[in-house]
XYZ file of C-alpha atoms in Angstrom:
375
model
C -18.413 1.728 3.121
C -18.271 3.370 6.512
C -15.428 4.755 8.636
C -15.665 5.165 12.385
C -12.969 7.046 14.287
C -12.469 5.360 17.657
C -9.541 7.162 19.253
C -6.895 9.841 18.677
C -3.505 9.670 20.377
C -2.569 12.255 22.961
C 0.102 14.618 21.652
C -0.166 13.177 18.141
C -2.412 13.070 15.084
C -2.381 9.252 15.191
C -5.853 7.712 14.896
C -7.486 4.369 15.546
C -10.630 3.568 13.614
C -12.621 0.963 11.721
C -13.550 0.737 8.038
C -16.677 -1.345 7.492
C -17.093 -3.050 4.109
C -19.466 -5.714 2.854
C -16.620 -8.242 2.990
C -15.461 -7.459 6.495
C -14.082 -4.867 8.886
C -10.672 -3.223 8.562
C -9.185 -1.924 11.801
C -6.945 1.080 11.299
C -4.117 1.838 11.160
C -3.738 -1.067 8.748
C -1.041 -2.476 6.498
C -2.217 -4.097 3.262
C 0.027 -6.896 1.918
C 0.641 -6.445 -1.785
C -0.826 -9.193 -3.954
C -0.002 -7.642 -7.325
C -1.334 -10.504 -9.451
C -3.998 -11.598 -6.910
C -1.367 -13.402 -4.848
C 0.992 -12.256 -2.090
C 4.190 -13.898 -3.308
C 4.963 -17.147 -1.511
C 2.221 -16.868 1.132
C -0.985 -18.902 1.421
C -4.255 -17.087 2.140
C -4.656 -19.063 5.364
C -1.297 -17.756 6.611
C -2.155 -14.182 5.658
C -5.329 -14.464 7.703
C -3.559 -16.015 10.676
C -0.983 -13.231 10.533
C -3.817 -10.704 10.769
C -4.308 -9.469 7.188
C -7.748 -7.866 6.886
C -7.324 -6.550 3.330
C -4.852 -7.097 0.485
C -3.912 -5.005 -2.520
C -4.040 -6.162 -6.135
C -2.989 -4.273 -9.250
C -5.217 -3.233 -12.128
C -2.408 -3.052 -14.684
C -1.174 -6.584 -14.025
C -4.613 -8.203 -13.749
C -5.776 -6.432 -16.897
C -2.851 -7.923 -18.851
C -2.994 -11.346 -17.188
C -5.358 -13.176 -16.759
C -7.549 -10.440 -18.271
C -11.009 -9.166 -17.439
C -12.830 -11.945 -19.324
C -11.348 -14.606 -17.044
C -11.979 -12.531 -13.926
C -15.592 -11.903 -14.860
C -16.161 -15.585 -15.571
C -14.833 -16.369 -12.081
C -17.044 -13.776 -10.415
C -14.253 -11.253 -9.884
C -10.926 -11.435 -8.110
C -12.491 -12.838 -4.924
C -13.999 -15.815 -6.718
C -10.897 -16.213 -8.866
C -8.437 -16.259 -5.962
C -10.690 -17.581 -3.154
C -9.782 -14.571 -0.976
C -12.982 -13.652 0.910
C -11.825 -10.474 2.634
C -11.616 -6.945 1.184
C -9.364 -6.125 -1.773
C -8.064 -2.721 -2.845
C -6.852 -2.193 -6.410
C -4.228 0.303 -7.491
C -5.413 1.965 -10.698
C -2.194 1.330 -12.604
C -0.960 4.917 -12.176
C 2.278 3.829 -10.551
C 2.900 1.366 -13.377
C 2.441 4.295 -15.760
C 5.229 6.012 -13.817
C 7.491 2.961 -13.862
C 6.972 2.283 -17.596
C 8.516 5.615 -18.598
C 10.337 4.070 -21.545
C 7.260 2.413 -23.021
C 4.336 4.772 -22.489
C 2.935 8.048 -23.815
C 0.640 10.313 -21.814
C -2.044 12.631 -23.142
C -5.334 14.090 -21.869
C -6.996 11.034 -23.451
C -5.083 8.640 -21.186
C -1.940 6.524 -21.346
C -0.815 4.427 -24.323
C 1.711 1.793 -23.317
C 3.431 -1.388 -24.397
C 2.901 -4.510 -22.316
C 5.980 -5.615 -20.374
C 4.880 -9.207 -21.126
C 4.664 -9.321 -24.920
C 5.044 -5.752 -26.181
C 1.387 -5.487 -27.254
C -0.075 -1.982 -27.336
C -2.818 -0.836 -24.960
C -4.648 2.309 -23.876
C -5.668 3.169 -20.321
C -8.240 5.931 -19.941
C -9.960 7.095 -16.767
C -13.130 5.430 -18.037
C -11.748 2.004 -18.890
C -9.641 1.907 -15.717
C -12.854 2.268 -13.696
C -14.476 -0.390 -15.913
C -11.538 -2.744 -15.366
C -11.722 -2.322 -11.591
C -15.465 -2.987 -11.767
C -14.593 -6.252 -13.547
C -11.941 -7.100 -10.960
C -14.520 -6.521 -8.233
C -12.278 -4.598 -5.827
C -13.935 -3.308 -2.677
C -11.841 -0.132 -2.909
C -10.871 1.210 -6.333
C -8.331 3.933 -7.050
C -8.732 6.801 -9.504
C -6.366 6.872 -12.481
C -3.437 9.251 -11.962
C 0.112 9.986 -12.995
C 2.817 9.558 -10.375
C 5.655 12.006 -11.179
C 9.185 11.246 -9.913
C 10.230 12.775 -6.614
C 12.744 15.079 -8.302
C 10.388 16.269 -11.055
C 10.796 19.966 -11.962
C 7.943 22.150 -10.791
C 6.738 22.824 -14.337
C 6.464 19.097 -15.022
C 4.767 18.454 -11.673
C 2.199 21.201 -12.374
C 1.371 19.788 -15.833
C 1.118 16.303 -14.363
C -1.263 17.522 -11.657
C -3.577 19.107 -14.211
C -3.600 15.827 -16.122
C -4.387 13.846 -12.945
C -7.190 16.237 -11.932
C -8.755 16.038 -15.387
C -8.613 12.263 -15.256
C -10.090 12.293 -11.751
C -13.209 14.141 -12.884
C -13.705 11.592 -15.645
C -13.146 8.689 -13.220
C -15.908 9.890 -10.912
C -18.204 10.586 -13.840
C -17.712 6.987 -15.027
C -18.043 5.665 -11.486
C -21.401 7.388 -11.110
C -22.674 5.943 -14.387
C -21.693 2.325 -13.685
C -22.602 -0.271 -11.074
C -20.802 -3.161 -9.358
C -20.897 -6.387 -11.366
C -21.055 -8.836 -8.463
C -23.577 -7.253 -6.109
C -21.009 -5.761 -3.697
C -20.507 -2.052 -3.105
C -17.253 -0.570 -4.462
C -15.647 2.658 -3.217
C -13.547 4.965 -5.389
C -10.704 6.895 -3.737
C -9.189 9.987 -5.393
C -5.426 10.477 -5.143
C -3.622 13.627 -4.009
C -0.564 14.378 -6.134
C 1.691 17.435 -6.471
C 5.178 16.004 -6.014
C 7.225 17.886 -3.357
C 5.724 21.326 -3.994
C 3.562 22.546 -1.083
C 1.322 24.782 -3.199
C 0.613 21.925 -5.637
C -0.090 19.478 -2.805
C -2.449 21.974 -1.183
C -4.221 22.597 -4.485
C -4.614 18.880 -5.084
C -5.888 18.137 -1.566
C -8.526 20.853 -1.869
C -9.490 19.634 -5.332
C -9.976 15.979 -4.373
C -12.000 16.648 -1.234
C -14.799 18.175 -3.319
C -15.712 14.663 -4.519
C -16.895 13.625 -1.032
C -15.384 10.176 -1.501
C -15.402 7.267 0.958
C -11.676 7.787 1.498
C -8.655 9.613 0.095
C -5.193 8.533 -1.002
C -1.860 10.343 -0.953
C 0.282 9.292 -3.904
C 3.602 10.262 -5.417
C 5.677 9.970 -2.221
C 8.577 7.639 -1.387
C 9.641 7.949 -5.039
C 13.037 9.527 -4.452
C 12.386 12.548 -2.252
C 14.044 12.846 1.222
C 12.012 11.405 4.096
C 11.614 14.788 5.905
C 10.053 16.224 2.731
C 7.667 13.260 2.551
C 6.579 13.869 6.142
C 6.082 17.582 5.406
C 3.803 16.754 2.474
C 1.796 14.280 4.583
C 1.228 16.888 7.287
C 0.144 19.509 4.782
C -2.299 17.202 2.996
C -3.824 15.686 6.149
C -4.582 19.166 7.477
C -6.878 19.592 4.452
C -8.412 16.148 3.901
C -11.663 15.407 5.796
C -10.929 14.050 9.278
C -13.900 11.672 9.149
C -12.618 9.675 6.163
C -9.721 7.178 5.961
C -6.400 8.362 4.531
C -4.264 5.981 2.495
C -0.542 6.628 1.930
C 0.332 4.679 -1.204
C 3.466 2.547 -1.475
C 5.044 3.459 1.875
C 7.209 1.920 3.096
C 9.797 1.123 5.741
C 8.597 0.448 9.297
C 9.957 3.822 10.452
C 8.112 5.580 7.610
C 4.881 3.859 8.622
C 5.145 4.919 12.270
C 5.982 8.497 11.285
C 3.014 8.579 8.913
C 0.671 7.113 11.540
C 1.872 9.876 13.869
C 0.760 12.362 11.188
C -2.731 10.908 10.791
C -2.448 8.257 8.061
C -4.700 5.189 8.363
C -3.797 2.799 5.514
C -0.515 1.572 4.001
C 0.829 -0.834 1.411
C 4.315 -1.702 0.220
C 6.109 -4.549 -1.560
C 9.065 -4.222 0.794
C 8.149 -7.020 3.257
C 8.006 -9.690 0.551
C 10.496 -8.263 -1.963
C 13.169 -7.619 0.643
C 12.357 -10.882 2.391
C 13.091 -12.829 -0.780
C 16.520 -11.180 -0.770
C 17.275 -12.069 2.840
C 16.301 -8.831 4.612
C 14.235 -9.346 7.769
C 12.478 -6.644 9.769
C 12.385 -7.138 13.540
C 11.483 -5.173 16.658
C 15.194 -4.627 17.308
C 16.234 -3.594 13.790
C 16.974 -4.981 10.333
C 18.772 -8.279 9.671
C 20.549 -9.447 6.524
C 20.129 -13.146 7.186
C 22.792 -14.080 4.621
C 25.561 -12.530 6.744
C 28.201 -14.862 8.228
C 27.505 -13.509 11.727
C 24.248 -15.522 11.928
C 25.865 -18.880 11.056
C 25.935 -20.102 14.661
C 23.133 -17.960 16.099
C 20.390 -20.331 17.211
C 18.126 -17.639 18.668
C 14.811 -16.806 16.944
C 14.749 -14.119 14.282
C 12.803 -11.733 16.514
C 13.509 -12.346 20.206
C 10.334 -10.480 21.148
C 8.320 -13.039 19.208
C 6.711 -10.530 16.850
C 6.308 -12.970 14.016
C 4.030 -15.679 12.727
C 3.278 -18.314 15.368
C 4.792 -21.161 13.338
C 7.966 -19.279 12.379
C 10.146 -19.660 15.451
C 13.084 -20.767 13.336
C 16.597 -19.807 14.343
C 18.722 -17.281 12.498
C 21.264 -20.012 11.801
C 18.686 -22.271 10.161
C 17.180 -19.501 8.071
C 20.653 -18.395 6.965
C 21.419 -21.994 5.972
C 18.259 -22.104 3.837
C 19.077 -18.786 2.178
C 22.696 -19.680 1.417
C 21.578 -23.080 0.089
C 19.087 -21.446 -2.281
C 16.119 -23.233 -0.715
C 12.807 -21.675 -1.742
C 11.620 -22.168 1.837
C 13.981 -19.343 2.876
C 12.067 -16.807 0.780
C 8.724 -18.130 2.021
C 9.704 -17.950 5.695
C 11.309 -14.511 5.332
C 8.312 -13.105 3.433
C 5.797 -14.421 5.948
C 7.913 -13.209 8.848
C 8.107 -9.693 7.380
C 4.391 -9.511 6.562
C 3.610 -10.732 10.082
C 5.934 -8.125 11.564
C 4.353 -5.272 9.586
C 0.889 -6.406 10.643
C 2.032 -6.663 14.257
C 3.508 -3.154 14.031
C 0.277 -1.448 12.926
C -1.805 -3.521 15.350
C 0.489 -2.530 18.208
C 0.338 1.102 17.074
C -3.435 0.890 17.255
C -3.264 -0.617 20.737
C -0.952 2.170 21.884
C -3.176 4.867 20.390
C -6.182 3.513 22.251
C -4.112 2.954 25.382
C -2.764 6.510 25.448
C 0.987 5.898 25.168
C 1.531 5.953 21.396
C 3.906 8.938 21.354
C 6.322 7.406 23.875
C 6.202 3.947 22.264
C 6.631 5.347 18.749
C 9.722 7.310 19.797
C 11.301 4.181 21.279
C 10.464 2.054 18.227
C 11.768 4.556 15.680
C 15.158 4.510 17.421
C 15.335 0.720 17.040
C 13.638 -0.051 13.742
C 16.178 1.671 11.508
C 19.200 -0.103 13.011
C 21.191 -2.657 11.031
C 21.869 -5.655 13.275
């Protein structure tokens, strides 16, 4: 994998670059639609491609439980299994460890947990998480980590960081001793943790950069801490991480969060918000956020985004989409999800264009004022 930095915005740390993989190029900044179980909910691959998706995210925890590595290996990995021919990044399952607090136990060995599907018992270790991602065939794999809650006490956050760093060393040891199963190169990204404590974040950033990885991730943010604290942690970490490698902010977030993070030098993003919120009637537009179920849209026959920042075939009116949502039509969730994914992809593509064009700072300031509004 290779990363080329093409441009840096004037008066900002925002960057435009290109990640080259064996399955295609990824132009940064980039948003990665979340396909947890090797599918972005309600959206065909052809529509993802037309909307501009260059890479999607899948989840190790979910694919390990179902369909399982035996099925994936028989299919030639997740690409052969799902017929997606562009890059895939896999989360290691660390966030699922965080979210399964009531059904997991952590130790230096790894994480023992009960399946949310059938209650069966399993063990994730740094070694078998790397093995599982080798079986999945992800182009970018993530190191196994623990994601502490945003309000974790410092003592807990420090213990968690030591656990994550110990696991990270074992992940890279396993990575170096294994090879891809399907003849395609796989990168392994370490993850910076440390909760909201600057000294822990600094320690983690300095620790992970010693591995000279193809890229680096920032985890454990947007998990309950205030947004200004998140931005402070991003700035601190990006001042330490190598400038010639891509930086991935995991699980973030709202359009405003993405623009603020781009401004601070982040290159890669993922979040379930476009599809999850879309299924519940929330639409992101260039003018602000719409709850399409509201009565106010009943007789509004204008398109969802008047600026046209949506999928080419989605010029449906607000009134029609509200009708579908109120009627419980599954098409409402599909249209809303595709609209939101398309908008997120437009947003990062436009940010890239503005970075290269030299007016990112002005444009970003104008967009931030609009994107958080409730219409």
